[in-house]
Coordinates of C-alpha atoms and ligand atoms in Angstrom, one line a residue:
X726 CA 11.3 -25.5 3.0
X727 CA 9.7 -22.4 4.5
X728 CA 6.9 -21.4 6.8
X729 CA 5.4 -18.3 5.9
X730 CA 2.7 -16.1 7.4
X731 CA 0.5 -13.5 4.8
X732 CA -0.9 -10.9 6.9
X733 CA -3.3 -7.6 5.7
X734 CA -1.5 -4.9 6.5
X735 CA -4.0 -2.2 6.8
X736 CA -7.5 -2.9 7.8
X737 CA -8.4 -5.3 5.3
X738 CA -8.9 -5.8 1.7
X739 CA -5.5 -5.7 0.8
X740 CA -5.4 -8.6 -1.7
X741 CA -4.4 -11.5 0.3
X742 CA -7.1 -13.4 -1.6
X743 CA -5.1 -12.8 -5.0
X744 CA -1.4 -13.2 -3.1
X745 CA -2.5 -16.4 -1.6
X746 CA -3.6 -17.9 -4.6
X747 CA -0.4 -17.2 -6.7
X748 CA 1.7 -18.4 -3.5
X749 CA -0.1 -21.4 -2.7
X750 CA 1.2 -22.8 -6.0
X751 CA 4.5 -23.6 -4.1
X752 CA 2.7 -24.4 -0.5
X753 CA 1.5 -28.0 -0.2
X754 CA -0.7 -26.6 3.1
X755 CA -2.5 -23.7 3.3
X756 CA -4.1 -23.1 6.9
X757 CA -6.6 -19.6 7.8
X758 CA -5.9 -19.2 11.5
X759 CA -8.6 -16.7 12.4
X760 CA -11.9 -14.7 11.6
X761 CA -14.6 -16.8 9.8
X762 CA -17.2 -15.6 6.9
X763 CA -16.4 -11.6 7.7
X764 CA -13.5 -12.2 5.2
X765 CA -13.8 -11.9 1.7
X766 CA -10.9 -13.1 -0.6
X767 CA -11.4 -12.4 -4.0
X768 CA -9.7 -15.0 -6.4
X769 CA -9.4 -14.2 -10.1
X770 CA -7.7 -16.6 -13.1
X771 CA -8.8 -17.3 -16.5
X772 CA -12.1 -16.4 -16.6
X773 CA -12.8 -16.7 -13.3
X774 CA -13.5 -14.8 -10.5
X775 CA -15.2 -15.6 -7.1
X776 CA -14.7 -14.5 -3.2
X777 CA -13.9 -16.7 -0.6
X778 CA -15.1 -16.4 3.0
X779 CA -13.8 -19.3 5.3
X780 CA -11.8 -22.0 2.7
X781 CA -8.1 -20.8 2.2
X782 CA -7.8 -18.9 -1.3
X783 CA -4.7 -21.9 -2.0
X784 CA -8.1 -24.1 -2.5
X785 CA -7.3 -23.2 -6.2
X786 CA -4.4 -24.9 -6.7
X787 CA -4.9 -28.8 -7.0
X788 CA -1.8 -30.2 -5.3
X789 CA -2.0 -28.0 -2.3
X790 CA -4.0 -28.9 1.0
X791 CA -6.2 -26.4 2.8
X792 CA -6.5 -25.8 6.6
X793 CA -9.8 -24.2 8.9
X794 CA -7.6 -23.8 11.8
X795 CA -8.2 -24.1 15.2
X796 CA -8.4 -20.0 15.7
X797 CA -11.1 -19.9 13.0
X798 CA -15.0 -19.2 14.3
X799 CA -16.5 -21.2 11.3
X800 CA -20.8 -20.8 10.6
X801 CA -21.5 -24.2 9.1
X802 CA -24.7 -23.4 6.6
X803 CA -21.8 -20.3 5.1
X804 CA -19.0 -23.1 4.9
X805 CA -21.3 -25.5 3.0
X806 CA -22.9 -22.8 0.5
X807 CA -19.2 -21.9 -0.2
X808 CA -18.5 -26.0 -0.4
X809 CA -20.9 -25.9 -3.3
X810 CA -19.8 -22.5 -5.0
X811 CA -16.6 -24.7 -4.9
X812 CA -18.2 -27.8 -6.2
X813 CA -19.6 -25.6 -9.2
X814 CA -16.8 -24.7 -10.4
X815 CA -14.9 -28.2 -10.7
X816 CA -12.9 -27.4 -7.6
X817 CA -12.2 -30.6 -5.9
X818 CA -12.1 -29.6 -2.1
X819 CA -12.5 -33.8 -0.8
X820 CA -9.3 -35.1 0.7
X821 CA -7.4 -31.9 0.2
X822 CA -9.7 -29.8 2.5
X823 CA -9.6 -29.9 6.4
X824 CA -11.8 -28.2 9.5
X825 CA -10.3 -28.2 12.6
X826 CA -12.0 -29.8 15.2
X827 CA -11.3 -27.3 17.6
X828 CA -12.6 -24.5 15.4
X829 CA -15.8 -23.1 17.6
X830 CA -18.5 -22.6 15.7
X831 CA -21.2 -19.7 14.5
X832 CA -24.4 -20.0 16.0
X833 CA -27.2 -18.6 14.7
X834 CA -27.9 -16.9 18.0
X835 CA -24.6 -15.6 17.8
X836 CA -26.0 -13.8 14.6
X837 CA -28.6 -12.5 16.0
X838 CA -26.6 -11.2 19.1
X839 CA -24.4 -9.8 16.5
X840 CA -27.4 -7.1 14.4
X841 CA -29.3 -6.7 17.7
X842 CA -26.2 -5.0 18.8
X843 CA -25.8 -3.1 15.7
X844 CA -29.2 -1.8 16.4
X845 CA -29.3 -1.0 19.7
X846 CA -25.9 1.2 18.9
X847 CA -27.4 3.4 16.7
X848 CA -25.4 6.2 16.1
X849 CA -22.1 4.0 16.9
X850 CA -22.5 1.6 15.3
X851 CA -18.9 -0.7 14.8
X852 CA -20.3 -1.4 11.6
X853 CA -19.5 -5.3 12.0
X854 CA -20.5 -7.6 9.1
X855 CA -23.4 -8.6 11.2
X856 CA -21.8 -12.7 10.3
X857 CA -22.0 -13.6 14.6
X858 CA -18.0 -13.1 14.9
X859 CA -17.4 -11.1 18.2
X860 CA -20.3 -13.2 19.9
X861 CA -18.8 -16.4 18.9
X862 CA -15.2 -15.1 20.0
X863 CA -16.9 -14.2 23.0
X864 CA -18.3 -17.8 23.8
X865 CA -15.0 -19.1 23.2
X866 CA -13.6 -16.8 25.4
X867 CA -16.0 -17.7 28.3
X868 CA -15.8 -21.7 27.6
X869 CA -19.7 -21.5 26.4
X870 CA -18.9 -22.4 22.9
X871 CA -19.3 -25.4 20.6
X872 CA -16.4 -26.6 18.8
X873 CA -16.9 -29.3 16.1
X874 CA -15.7 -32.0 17.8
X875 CA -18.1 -31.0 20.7
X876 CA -21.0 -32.2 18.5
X877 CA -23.1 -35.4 19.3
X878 CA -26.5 -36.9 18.7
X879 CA -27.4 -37.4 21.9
X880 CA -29.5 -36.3 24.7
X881 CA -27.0 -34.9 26.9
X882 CA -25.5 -32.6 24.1
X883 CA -28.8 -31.5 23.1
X884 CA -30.0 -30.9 26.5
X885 CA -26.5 -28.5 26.7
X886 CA -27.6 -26.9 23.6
X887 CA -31.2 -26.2 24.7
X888 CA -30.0 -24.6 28.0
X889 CA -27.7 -22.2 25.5
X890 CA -30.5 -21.4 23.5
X891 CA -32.7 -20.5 26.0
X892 CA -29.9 -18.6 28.0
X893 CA -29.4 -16.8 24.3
X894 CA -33.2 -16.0 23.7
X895 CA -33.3 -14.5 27.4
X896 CA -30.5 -12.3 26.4
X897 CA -31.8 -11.5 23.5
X898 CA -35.4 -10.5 24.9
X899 CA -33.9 -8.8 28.1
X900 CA -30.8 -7.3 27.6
X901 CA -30.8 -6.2 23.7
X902 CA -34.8 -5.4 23.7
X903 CA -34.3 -7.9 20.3
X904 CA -38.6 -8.3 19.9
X905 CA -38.6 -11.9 17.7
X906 CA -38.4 -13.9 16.5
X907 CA -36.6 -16.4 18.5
X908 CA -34.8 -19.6 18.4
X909 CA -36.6 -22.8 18.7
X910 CA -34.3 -24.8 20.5
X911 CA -35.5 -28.1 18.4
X912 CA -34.8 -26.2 14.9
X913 CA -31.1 -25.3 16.2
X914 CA -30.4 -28.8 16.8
X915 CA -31.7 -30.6 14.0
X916 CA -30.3 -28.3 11.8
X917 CA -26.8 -28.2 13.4
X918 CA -27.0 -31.8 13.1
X919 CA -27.8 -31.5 9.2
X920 CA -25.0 -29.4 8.8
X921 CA -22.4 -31.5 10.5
X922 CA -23.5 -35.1 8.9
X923 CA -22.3 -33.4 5.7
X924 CA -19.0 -30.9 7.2
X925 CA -18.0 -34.4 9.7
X926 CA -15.7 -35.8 6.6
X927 CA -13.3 -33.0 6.6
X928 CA -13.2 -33.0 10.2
X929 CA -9.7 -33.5 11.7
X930 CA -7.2 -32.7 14.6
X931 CA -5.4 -30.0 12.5
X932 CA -2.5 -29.9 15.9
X933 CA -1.6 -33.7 14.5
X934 CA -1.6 -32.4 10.8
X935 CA 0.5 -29.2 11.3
X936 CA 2.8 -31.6 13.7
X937 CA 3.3 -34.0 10.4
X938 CA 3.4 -31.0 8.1
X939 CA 6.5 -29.0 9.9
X940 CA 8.4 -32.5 10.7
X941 CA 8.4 -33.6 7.0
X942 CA 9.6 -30.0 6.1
X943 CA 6.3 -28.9 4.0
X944 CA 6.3 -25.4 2.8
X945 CA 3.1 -24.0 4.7
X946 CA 1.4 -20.5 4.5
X947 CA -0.9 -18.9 6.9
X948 CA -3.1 -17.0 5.2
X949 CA -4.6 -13.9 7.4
X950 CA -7.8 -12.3 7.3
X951 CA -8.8 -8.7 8.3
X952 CA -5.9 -6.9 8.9
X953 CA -3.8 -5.5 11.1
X954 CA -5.4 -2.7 12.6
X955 CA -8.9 -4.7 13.0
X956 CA -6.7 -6.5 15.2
X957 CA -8.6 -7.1 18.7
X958 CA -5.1 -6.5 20.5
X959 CA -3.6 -3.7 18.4
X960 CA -6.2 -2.4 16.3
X961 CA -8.3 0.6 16.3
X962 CA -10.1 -0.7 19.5
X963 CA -13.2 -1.2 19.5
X964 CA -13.7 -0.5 15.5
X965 CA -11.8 -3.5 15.1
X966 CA -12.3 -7.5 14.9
X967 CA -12.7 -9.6 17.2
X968 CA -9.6 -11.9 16.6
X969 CA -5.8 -11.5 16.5
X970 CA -5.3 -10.7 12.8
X971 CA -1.4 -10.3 13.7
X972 CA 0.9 -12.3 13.1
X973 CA 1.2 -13.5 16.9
X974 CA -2.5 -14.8 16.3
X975 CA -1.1 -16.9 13.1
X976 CA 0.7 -19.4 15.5
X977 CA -2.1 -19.7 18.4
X978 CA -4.4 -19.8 15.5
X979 CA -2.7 -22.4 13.7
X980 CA -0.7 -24.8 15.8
X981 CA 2.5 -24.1 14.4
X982 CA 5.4 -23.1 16.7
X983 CA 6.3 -19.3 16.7
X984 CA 10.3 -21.2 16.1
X985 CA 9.3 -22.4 12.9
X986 CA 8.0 -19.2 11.1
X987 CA 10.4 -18.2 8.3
X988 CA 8.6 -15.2 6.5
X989 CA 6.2 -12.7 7.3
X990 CA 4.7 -11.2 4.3
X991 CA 2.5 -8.3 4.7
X992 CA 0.0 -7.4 2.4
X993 CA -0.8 -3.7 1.8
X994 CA -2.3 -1.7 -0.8
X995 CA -1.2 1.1 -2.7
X996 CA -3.1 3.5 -0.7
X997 CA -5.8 2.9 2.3
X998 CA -8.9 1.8 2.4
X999 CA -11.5 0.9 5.2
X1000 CA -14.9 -1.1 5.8
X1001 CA -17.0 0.0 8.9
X1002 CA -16.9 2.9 11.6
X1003 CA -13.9 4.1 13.4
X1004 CA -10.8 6.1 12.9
X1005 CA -9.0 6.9 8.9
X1006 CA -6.5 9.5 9.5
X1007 CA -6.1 10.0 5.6
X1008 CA -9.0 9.4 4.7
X1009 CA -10.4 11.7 1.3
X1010 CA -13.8 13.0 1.5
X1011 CA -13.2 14.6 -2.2
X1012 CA -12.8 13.6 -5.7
X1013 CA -9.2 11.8 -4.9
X1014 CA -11.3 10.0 -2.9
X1015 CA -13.8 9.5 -4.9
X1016 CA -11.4 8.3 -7.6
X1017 CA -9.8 5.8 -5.8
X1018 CA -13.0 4.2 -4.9
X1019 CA -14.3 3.8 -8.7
X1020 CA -11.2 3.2 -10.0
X1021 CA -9.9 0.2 -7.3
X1022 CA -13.7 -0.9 -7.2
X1023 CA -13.7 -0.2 -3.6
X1024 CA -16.9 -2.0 -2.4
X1025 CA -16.9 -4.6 0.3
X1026 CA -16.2 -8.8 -1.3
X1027 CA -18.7 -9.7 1.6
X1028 CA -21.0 -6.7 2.3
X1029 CA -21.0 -4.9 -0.7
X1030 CA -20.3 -1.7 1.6
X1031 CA -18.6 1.2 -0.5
X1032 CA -14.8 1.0 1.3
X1033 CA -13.8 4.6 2.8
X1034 CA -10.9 5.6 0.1
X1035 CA -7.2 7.5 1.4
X1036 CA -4.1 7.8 0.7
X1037 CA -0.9 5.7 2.2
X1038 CA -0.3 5.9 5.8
X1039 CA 3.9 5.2 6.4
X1040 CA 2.7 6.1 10.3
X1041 CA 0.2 2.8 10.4
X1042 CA 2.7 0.6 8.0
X1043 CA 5.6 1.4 9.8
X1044 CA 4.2 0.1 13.7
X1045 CA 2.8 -2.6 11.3
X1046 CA 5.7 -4.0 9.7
X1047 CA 7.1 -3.7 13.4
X1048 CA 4.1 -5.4 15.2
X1049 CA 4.3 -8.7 13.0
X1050 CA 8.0 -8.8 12.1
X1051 CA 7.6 -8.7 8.1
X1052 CA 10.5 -9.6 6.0
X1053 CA 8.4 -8.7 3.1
X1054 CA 5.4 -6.1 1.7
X1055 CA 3.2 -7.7 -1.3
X1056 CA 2.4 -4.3 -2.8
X1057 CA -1.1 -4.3 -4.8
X1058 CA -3.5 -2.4 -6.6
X1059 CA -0.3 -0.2 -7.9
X1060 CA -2.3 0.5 -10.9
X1061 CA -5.4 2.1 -9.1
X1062 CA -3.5 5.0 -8.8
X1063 CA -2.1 5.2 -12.5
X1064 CA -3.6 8.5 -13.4
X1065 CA -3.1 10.6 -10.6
X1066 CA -0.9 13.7 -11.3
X1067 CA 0.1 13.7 -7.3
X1068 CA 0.4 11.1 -4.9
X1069 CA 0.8 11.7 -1.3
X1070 CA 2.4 9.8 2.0
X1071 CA 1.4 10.3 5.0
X1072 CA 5.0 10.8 7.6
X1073 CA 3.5 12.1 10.4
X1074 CA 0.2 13.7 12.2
X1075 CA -0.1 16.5 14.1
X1076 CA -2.5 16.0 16.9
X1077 CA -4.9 18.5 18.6
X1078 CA -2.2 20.4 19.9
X1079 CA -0.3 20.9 17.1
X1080 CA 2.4 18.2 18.3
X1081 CA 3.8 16.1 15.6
X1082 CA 3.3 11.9 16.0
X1083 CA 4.8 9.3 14.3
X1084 CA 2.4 6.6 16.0
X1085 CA -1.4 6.3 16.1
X1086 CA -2.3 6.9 20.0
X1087 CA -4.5 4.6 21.2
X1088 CA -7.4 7.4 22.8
X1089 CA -10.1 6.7 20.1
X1090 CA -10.6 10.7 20.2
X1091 CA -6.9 11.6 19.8
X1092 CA -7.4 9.0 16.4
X1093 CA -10.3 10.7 15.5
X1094 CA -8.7 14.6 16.0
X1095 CA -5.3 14.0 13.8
X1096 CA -4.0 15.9 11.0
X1097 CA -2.0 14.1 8.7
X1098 CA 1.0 15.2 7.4
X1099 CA 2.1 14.6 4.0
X1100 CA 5.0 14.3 1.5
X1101 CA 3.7 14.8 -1.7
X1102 CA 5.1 12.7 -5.0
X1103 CA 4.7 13.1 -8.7
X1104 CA 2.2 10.5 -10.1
X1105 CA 3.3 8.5 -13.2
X1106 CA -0.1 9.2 -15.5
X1107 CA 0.6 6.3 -17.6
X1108 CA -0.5 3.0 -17.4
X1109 CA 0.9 -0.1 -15.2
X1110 CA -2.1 -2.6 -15.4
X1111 CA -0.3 -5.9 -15.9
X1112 CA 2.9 -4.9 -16.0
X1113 CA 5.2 -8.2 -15.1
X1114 CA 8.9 -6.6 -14.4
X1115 CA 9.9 -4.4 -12.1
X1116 CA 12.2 -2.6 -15.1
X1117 CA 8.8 -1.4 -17.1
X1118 CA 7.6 0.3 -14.3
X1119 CA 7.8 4.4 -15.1
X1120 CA 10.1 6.0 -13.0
X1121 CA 7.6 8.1 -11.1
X1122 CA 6.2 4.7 -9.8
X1123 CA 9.6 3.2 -8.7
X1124 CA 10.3 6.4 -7.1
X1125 CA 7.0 5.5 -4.9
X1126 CA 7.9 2.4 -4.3
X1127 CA 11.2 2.8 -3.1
X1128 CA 10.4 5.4 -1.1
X1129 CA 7.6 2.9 0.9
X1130 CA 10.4 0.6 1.1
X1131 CA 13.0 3.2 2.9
X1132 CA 10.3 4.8 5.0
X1133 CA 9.2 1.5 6.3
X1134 CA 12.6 -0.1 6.3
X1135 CA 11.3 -3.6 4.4
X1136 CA 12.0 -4.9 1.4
X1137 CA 9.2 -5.2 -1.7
X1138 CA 8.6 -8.5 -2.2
X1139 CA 5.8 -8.5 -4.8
X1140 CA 3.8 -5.8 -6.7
X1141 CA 0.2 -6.3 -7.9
X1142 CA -0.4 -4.6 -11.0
X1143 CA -4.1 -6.0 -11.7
X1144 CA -6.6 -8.3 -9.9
X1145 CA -5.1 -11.1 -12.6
X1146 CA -2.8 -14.1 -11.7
X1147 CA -0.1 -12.7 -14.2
X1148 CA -0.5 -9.3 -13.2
X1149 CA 2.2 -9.4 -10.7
X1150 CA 5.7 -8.5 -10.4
X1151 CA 7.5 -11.0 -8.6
X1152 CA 10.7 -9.6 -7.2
X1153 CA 11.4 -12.1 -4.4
X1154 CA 9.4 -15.2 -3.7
X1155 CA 9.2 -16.4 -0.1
X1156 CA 9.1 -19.8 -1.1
X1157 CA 11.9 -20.4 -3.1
Ligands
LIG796 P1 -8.6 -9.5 0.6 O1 -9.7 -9.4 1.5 O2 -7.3 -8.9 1.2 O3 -8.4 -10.8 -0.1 O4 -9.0 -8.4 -0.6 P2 -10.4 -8.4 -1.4 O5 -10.5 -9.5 -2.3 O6 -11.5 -8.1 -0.4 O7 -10.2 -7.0 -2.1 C1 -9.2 -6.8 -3.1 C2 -9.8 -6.4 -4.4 O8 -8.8 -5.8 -5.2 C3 -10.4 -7.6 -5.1 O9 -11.5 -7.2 -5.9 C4 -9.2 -8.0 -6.1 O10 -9.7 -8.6 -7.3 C5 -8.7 -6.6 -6.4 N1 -7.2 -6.6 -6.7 C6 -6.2 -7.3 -6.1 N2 -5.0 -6.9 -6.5 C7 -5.3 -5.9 -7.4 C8 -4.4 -5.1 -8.2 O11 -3.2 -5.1 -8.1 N3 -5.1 -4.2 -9.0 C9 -6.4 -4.0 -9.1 N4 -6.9 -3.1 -9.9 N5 -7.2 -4.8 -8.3 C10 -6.7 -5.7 -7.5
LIG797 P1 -10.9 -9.4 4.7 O1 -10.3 -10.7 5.2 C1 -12.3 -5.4 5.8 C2 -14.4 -5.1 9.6 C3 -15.9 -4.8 9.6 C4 -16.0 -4.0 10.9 C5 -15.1 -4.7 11.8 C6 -15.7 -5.7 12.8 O2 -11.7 -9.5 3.5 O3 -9.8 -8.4 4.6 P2 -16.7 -8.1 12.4 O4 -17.9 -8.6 11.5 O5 -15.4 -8.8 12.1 O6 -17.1 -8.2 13.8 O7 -16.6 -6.6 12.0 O8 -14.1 -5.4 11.0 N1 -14.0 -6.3 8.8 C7 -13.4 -6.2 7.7 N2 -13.0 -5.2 6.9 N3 -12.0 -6.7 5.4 C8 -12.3 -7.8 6.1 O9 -11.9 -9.0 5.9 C9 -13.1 -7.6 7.3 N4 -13.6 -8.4 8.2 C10 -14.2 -7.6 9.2 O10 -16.2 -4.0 8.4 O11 -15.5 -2.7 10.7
LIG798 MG1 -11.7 -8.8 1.6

């Protein structure tokens, strides 16, 4: 038995879609514990491909449960659209698919909060997926939100709902200068109502299930989203999320007890890559850059937003593996950088007055002003898409590897050598 916790390492993206997936086959419970339908996880076997926003990427396999946990802000017309993506393609989610009934849910006020905000930011813009996260984490914060076992068809619930609406509209109209339309307090209801008759069946107190789960010794994974730097805590604040992507959050977020985690496996990718506005110390405004980008298909699973492109940070990774304990890195996307003659790490930045860091500081303009400082490596121009063993790897690429591993002072637990199923190296499986 083990308890394990899959965290992005970076600031998203990473491939926790595709590491969940192949890990769930030994998990009978697979629980999200934060973020909602900002994620996107892509999944790829056989012939298929598809993203994931909200339903745990161990969905695929067909003896393991799946877990919207309690830390989870969940919209309910996303989570039935991807309830019927699921339903398309044979994947049986009843009685192996759970909502927690303390997950709060997305609004679609909190929607519209979320793009007036955008707009009235202009030129700094967060670049949020406009999906009515931070609002909704915001209600919960401030005891105004609706969780789903909040929900009733009755006039006292609806008169609390109308009073919200109205309250939101106001803000909207006053605060934000949001010009219409508004929300018709009748349409909100009825169509909350809608969405709940048909979500209500896979509705449960997730606390009881993760209580039964850890005293019958069932091998659960948490399965992050974001990553560690969108953290709301310890993230690039305020370019970041508005949950704790950390692995602290995957305990309050979940219901298990911090005692009973076993494994924390970070995800990270091969070299960086970010979504939205905010800080990128290596990030490549040139043809590397460039490279990377066509090469990994760097566009967004749930925006479509080109990803900024850079190459690895040992700086960010190292206060990473630190900040959530990991015992292991999944490496992926190893092959994205198979025909570069020179690969670089970044060890160290030298800030605006020519001192040399080791840490990001937290001053979003110290971020902004650093210079990294590389350790240049020779690339392996040959070919690792799909490679299964460790022992095929070229030289040049275990050299890279190994040196990630010493600088960061973690084992490698996986390496991802296409978006594929079989196109992994397993080294060291944290369930077995
Ligand atoms: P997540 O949000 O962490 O689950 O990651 P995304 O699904 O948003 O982005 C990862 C992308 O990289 C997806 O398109 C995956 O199919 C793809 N991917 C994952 N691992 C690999 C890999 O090792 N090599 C390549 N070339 N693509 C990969
Ligand atoms: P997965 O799980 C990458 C980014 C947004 C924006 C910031 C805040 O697929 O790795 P939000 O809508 O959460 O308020 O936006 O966070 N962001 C992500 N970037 N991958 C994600 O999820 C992300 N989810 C949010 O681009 O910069
Ligand atoms: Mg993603």
């Amino acid at each position: 038995m083990a308890n394990v916790i899959v965290i992005g390492s970076q600031w998203g993206d990473e491939g926790k879609g595709k590491l969940v997936d192949i890990l769930a086959e030994k998990a009978s419970l697979v629980v999200r514990f934060q973020g909602g339908n900002n994620a996107g996880h892509t999944v790829m076997f056989g012939d298929q491909k598809f993203i994931l926003h909200l339903i745990p990427s161990g969905i695929t396999q067909p003896n393991c449960r799946c877990v919207l946990g309690n830390g989870m802000v969940i919209d309910p017309e996303a989570l039935l659209e991807e309830l019927q993506m699921l339903k398309d393609l044979n994947i049986k989610t009843e009685g192996r698919l759970f909502v927690s009934d303390s997950a709060h849910l997305i609004m679609p006020y909190h929607k519209l909060i979320d793009q007036a905000r955008e707009d009235r930011l202009r030129d700094n813009k967060i670049g949020t997926t406009v999906r009515g996260i931070g609002p909704a984490y915001e209600d919960k914060v401030s005891r105004q939100g609706i969780r789903f076992i909040d929900i009733e068809n009755n006039a006292e619930f609806k008169a609390h709902l109308d009073q919200i609406v109205e309250d939101k509209n106001r803000y909207l109209k006053y605060i934000l200068e949001h010009t219409g339309p508004f929300l018709d307090p009748n349409e909100v209801f009825e169509k909350l109502l809608q969405a709940h008759r048909a979500i209500a069946p896979f509705v449960i107190d997730s606390q009881a299930l993760m209580q039964t789960a850890t005293a019958a010794n069932e091998n659960i994974l948490l399965e992050g989203a974001q990553g560690t730097f969108l953290d709301i805590d310890h993230g690039t604040f305020p370019f970041v999320t508005s949950s704790n992507t950390t692995a602290g959050g995957a305990c309050t977020g979940s219901g298990l007890a911090p005692g009973k985690v076993d494994q924390v496996l970070g995800v990270v990718k091969a070299y960086t890559t970010r979504v939205g506005a905010g800080p990128f110390p290596t990030e490549l405004f040139d043809q590397t850059g460039e490279h990377l980008s066509q090469v990994g298909r760097e566009f967004g699973a749930t925006t479509g937003r080109p990803r900024r492109c850079g190459w690895f940070d040992t700086c960010m990774l190292k206060n990473s593996v630190e900040l959530n304990g990991m015992t292991g890195l999944a490496l992926t996307k190893l092959d994205v950088l198979d025909q570069l003659p020179t690969l670089k790490l970044c060890v160290a930045y030298a800030d605006s007055k020519g001192n040399r860091l080791t840490r990001l500081p937290h001053q979003g303009n110290e971020q902004e002003k650093l210079t990294p400082i590389y350790e240049e490596m020779p690339g392996w121009q040959q070919s690792t898409q799909g490679i299964t063993t460790y022992e095929e790897l070229p030289p040049e690429a275990k050299n890279y590897l190994s040196k990630i591993s010493e600088l960061l002072s973690v084992p490698i637990a996986m390496i991802s050598t296409g978006p594929k199923r079989e196109e992994t190296i397993i080294l060291s499986h944290p369930f077995v």
